[in-house]
Short mmCIF file of C-alpha atoms in Angstrom, two decimals:
data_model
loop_
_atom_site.label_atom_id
_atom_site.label_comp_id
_atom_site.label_asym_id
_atom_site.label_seq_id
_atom_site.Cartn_x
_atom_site.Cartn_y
_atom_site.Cartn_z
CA UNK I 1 73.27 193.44 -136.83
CA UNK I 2 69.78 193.09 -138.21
CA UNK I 3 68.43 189.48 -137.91
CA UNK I 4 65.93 188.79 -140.18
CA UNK I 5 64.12 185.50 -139.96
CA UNK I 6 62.28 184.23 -143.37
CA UNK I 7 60.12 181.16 -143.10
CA UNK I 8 60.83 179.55 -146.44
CA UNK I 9 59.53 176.73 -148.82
CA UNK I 10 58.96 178.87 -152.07
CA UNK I 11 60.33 180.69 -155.16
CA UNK I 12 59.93 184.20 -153.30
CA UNK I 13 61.44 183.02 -150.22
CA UNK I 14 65.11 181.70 -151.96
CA UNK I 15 65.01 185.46 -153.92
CA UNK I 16 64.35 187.42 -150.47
CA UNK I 17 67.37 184.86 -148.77
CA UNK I 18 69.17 186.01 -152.24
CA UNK I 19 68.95 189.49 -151.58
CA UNK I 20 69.07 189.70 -147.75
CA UNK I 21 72.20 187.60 -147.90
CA UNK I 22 74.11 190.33 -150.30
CA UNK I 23 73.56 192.75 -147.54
CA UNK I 24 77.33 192.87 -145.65
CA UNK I 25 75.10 194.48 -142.84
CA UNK I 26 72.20 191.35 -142.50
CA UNK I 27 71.93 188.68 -141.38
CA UNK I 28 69.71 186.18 -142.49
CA UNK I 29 67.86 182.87 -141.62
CA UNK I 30 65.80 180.96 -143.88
CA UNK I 31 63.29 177.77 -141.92
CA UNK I 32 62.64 174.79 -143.99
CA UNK I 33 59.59 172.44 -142.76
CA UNK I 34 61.65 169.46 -143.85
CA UNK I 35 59.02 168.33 -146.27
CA UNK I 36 60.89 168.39 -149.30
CA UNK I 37 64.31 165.68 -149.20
CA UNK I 38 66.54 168.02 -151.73
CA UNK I 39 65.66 171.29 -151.28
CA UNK I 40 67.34 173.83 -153.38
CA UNK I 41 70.12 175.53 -152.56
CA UNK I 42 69.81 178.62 -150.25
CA UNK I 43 71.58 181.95 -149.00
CA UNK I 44 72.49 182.20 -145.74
CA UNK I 45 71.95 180.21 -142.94
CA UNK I 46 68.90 177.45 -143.10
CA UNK I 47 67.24 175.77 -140.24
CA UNK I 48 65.33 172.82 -141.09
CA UNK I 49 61.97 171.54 -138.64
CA UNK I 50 59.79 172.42 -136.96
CA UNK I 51 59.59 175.47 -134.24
CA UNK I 52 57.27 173.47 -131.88
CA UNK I 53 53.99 175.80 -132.26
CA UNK I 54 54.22 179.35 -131.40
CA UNK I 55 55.62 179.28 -128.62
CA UNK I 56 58.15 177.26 -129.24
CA UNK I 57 59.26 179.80 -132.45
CA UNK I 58 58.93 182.62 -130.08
CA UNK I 59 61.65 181.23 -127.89
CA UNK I 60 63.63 180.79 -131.19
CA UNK I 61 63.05 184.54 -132.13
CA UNK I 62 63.99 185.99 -128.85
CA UNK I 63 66.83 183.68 -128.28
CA UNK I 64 68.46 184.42 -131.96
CA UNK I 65 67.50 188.06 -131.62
CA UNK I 66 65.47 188.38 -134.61
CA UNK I 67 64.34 191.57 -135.41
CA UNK I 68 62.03 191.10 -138.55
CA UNK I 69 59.84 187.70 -138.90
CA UNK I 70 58.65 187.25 -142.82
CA UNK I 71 56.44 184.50 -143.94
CA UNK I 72 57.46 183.48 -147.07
CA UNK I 73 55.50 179.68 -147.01
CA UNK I 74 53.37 178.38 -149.41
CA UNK I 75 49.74 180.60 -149.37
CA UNK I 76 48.13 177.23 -148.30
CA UNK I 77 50.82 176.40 -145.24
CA UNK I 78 48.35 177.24 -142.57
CA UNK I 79 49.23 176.06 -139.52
CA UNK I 80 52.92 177.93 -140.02
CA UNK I 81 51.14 180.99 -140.63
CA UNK I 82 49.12 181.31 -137.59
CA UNK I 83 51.95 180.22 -135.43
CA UNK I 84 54.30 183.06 -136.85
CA UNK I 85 51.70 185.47 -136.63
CA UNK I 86 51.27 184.61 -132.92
CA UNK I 87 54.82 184.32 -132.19
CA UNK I 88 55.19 188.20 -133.43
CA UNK I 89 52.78 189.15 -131.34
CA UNK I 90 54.02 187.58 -128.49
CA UNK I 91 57.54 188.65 -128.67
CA UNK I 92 56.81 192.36 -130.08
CA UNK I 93 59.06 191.62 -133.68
CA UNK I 94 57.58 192.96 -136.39
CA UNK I 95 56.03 190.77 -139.22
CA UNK I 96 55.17 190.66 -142.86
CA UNK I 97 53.59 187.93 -144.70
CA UNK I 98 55.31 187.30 -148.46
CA UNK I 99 52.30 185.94 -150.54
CA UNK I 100 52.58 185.98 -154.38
CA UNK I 101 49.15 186.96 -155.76
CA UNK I 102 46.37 184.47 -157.16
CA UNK I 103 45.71 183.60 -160.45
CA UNK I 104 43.39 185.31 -162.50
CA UNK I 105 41.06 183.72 -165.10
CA UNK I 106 41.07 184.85 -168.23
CA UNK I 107 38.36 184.63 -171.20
CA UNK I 108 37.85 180.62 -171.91
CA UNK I 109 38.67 179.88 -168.69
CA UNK I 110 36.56 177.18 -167.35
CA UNK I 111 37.11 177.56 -163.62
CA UNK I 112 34.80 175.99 -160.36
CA UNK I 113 36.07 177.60 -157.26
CA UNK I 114 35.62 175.73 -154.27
CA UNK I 115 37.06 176.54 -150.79
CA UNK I 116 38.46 172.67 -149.96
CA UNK I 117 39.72 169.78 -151.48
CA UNK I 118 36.75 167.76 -150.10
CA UNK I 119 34.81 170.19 -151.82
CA UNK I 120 37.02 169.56 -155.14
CA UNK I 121 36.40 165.82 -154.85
CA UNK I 122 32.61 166.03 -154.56
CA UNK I 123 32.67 168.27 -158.04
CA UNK I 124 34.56 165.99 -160.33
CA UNK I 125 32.10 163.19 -161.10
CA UNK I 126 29.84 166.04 -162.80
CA UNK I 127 32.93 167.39 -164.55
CA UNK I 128 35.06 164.30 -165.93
CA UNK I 129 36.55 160.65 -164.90
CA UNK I 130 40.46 161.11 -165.80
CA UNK I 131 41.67 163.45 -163.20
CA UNK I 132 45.14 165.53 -163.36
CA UNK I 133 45.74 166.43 -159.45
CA UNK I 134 48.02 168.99 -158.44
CA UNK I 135 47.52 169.88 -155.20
CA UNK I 136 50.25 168.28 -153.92
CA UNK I 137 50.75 165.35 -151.46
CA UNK I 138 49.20 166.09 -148.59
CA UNK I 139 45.35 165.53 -148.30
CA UNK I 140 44.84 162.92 -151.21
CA UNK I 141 42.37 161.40 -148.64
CA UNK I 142 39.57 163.49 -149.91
CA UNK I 143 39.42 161.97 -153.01
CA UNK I 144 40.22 157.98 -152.09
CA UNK I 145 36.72 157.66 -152.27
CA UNK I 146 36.24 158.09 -155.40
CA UNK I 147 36.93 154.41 -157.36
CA UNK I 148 34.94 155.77 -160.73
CA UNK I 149 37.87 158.06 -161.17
CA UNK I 150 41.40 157.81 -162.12
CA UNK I 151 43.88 160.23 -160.75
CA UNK I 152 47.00 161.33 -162.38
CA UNK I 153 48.57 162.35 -159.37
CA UNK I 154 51.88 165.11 -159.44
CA UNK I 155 54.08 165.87 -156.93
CA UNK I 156 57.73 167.10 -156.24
CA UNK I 157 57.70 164.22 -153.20
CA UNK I 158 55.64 160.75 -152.65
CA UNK I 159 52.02 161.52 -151.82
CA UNK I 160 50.92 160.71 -148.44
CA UNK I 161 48.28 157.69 -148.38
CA UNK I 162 45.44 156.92 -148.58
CA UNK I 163 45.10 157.14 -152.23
CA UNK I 164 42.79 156.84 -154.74
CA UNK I 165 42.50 153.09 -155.88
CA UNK I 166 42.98 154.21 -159.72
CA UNK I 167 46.07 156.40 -159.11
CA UNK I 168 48.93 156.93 -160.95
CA UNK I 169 51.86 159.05 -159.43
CA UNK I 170 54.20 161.81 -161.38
CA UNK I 171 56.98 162.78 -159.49
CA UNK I 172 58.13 166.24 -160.94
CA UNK I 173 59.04 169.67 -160.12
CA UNK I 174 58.12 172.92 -161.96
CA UNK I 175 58.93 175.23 -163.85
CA UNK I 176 56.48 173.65 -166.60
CA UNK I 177 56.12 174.54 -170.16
CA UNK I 178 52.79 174.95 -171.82
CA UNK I 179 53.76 172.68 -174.35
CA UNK I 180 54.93 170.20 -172.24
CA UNK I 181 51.61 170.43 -169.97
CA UNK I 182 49.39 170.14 -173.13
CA UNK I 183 51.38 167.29 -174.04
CA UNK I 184 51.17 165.54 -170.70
CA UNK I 185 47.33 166.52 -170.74
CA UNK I 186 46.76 164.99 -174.20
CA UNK I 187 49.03 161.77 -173.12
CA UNK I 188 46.99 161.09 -170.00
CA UNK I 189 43.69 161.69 -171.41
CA UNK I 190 43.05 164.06 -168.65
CA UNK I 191 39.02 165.35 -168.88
CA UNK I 192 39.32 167.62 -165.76
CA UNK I 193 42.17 169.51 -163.77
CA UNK I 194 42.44 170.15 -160.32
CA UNK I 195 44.86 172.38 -158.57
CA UNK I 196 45.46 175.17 -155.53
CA UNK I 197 44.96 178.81 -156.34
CA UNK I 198 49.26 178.89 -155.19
CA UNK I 199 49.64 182.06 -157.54
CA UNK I 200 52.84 182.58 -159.62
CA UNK I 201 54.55 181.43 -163.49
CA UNK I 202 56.17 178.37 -162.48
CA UNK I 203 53.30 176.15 -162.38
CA UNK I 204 50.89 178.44 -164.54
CA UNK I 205 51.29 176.82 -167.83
CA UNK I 206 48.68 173.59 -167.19
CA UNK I 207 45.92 176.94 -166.76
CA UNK I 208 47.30 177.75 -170.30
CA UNK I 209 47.00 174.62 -171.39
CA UNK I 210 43.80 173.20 -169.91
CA UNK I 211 42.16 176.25 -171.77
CA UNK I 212 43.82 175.66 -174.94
CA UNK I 213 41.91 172.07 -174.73
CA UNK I 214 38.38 173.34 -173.26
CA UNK I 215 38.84 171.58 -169.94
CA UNK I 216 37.34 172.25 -166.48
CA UNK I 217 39.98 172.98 -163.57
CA UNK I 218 38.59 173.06 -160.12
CA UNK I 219 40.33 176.01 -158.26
CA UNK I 220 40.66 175.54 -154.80
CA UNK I 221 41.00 179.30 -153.15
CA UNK I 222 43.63 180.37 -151.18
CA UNK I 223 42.98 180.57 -147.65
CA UNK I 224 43.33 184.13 -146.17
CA UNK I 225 46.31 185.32 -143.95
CA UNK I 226 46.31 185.63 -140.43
CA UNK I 227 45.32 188.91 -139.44
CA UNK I 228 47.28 191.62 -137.85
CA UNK I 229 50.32 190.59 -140.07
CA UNK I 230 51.01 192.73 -143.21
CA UNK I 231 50.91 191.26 -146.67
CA UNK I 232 53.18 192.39 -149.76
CA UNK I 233 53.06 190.42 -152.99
CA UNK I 234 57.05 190.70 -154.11
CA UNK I 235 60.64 190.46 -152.70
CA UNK I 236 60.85 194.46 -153.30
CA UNK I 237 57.90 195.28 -151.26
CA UNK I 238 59.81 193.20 -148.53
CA UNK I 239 63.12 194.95 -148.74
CA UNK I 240 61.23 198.17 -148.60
CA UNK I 241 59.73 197.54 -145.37
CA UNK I 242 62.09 196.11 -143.88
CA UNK I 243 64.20 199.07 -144.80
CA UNK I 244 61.26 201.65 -143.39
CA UNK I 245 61.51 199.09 -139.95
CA UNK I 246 65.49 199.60 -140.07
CA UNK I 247 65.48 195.35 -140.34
#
């Protein structure tokens, strides 16, 4: 029986589980990094942890004869990334990468790409002092420096210190309304947004509604894939190949 392995963490993973489950003739795995304390519920079986680098998830693969490896993480989850992409090569299964596509600005966008949060943090003093941060709650570091500033920080789990010193915390989880982001925007006084390029609808609607109010959102870009390892931007595209791979 086909074994596919999906490492998970987003919308597009839990569909792909969805749909590879419903397949009497599949099986299939879904990894968790154990960041998130209630994840949501899954199909199939889930593995939670770490691999242990690539090698360590190339002894997984061989030993629970996986024959397809998809990354399904978060475009910004790195590290995971380069160790799947190793750990295919290694063991000779074949790979995809799952990445939803960017977002595209639109006219009255006011958008200042930068390729790091460090580099996000050294733009906002030009741009505003109430800050809405979405970039989740790793790497708030880069912007403790800043004590002119106050953060209005949002996350699905605690942020990681160190923090700003003028930091409030929102602990929330998408999907997000336009009117409710315009609303929170409006509430907060936020001057200036800053947030990933992650892609996808469920946490779109503060872009809607920072341009609705004429406010500047720092964009940092997505990192690129690992090379060698295919990318498709939907669940279909997935089930295709893996059907052309007999996975």
């Amino acid at each position: 029986m086909p074994h596919v392995l999906v490492l998970g963490g987003t919308t597009e993973a839990r569909r792909l589980a969805a749909a590879l489950a419903a397949r009497p003739d599949t099986r299939v795995t879904t990894s968790l990094a154990g960041r998130v304390t209630r994840p949501a519920a899954l199909e199939g079986d889930v593995r939670i942890g770490g691999f242990g680098g690539p090698d360590g998830l190339a002894r997984w693969l061989r030993e629970h004869a996986v024959t397809a490896l998809v990354d399904a993480t978060h475009p910004f989850a790195t590290a995971i990334s380069a160790n799947a992409a190793r750990a295919a090569r290694a063991t000779g299964v074949p790979a995809l990468a799952l990445r939803r596509p960017g977002w595209r600005r639109v006219p009255g966008d006011d958008w200042h790409d930068v390729a790091s949060l460090a580099d996000a943090a050294a733009a906002l003093p030009a741009l505003g002092r109430r800050v809405f941060l979405t970039t989740g709650r790793l790497g708030l570091a880069a912007f403790a420096p800043y004590d002119a500033l106050h953060f209005l920080v949002r996350s699905v789990e605690p942020p990681e210190p160190p923090l700003p010193r003028d930091v409030r915390i929102l602990l929330d989880r998408g999907p997000y309304t336009v009117d409710g982001e315009t609303a929170l925007l409006r509430e907060h006084r936020v001057d200036v947004l800053v947030t990933k390029d992650s892609g996808g609808a469920a946490t779109a609607a503060k872009l809607t509604a920072a341009r609705a109010l004429a406010l500047p959102v720092v964009v940092v870009r997505r990192p690129e894939p690992p090379s060698g390892v295919p990318v498709v931007a939907d669940v279909a595209a997935v089930l295709a190949r893996l059907g052309e791979a007999g996975a």
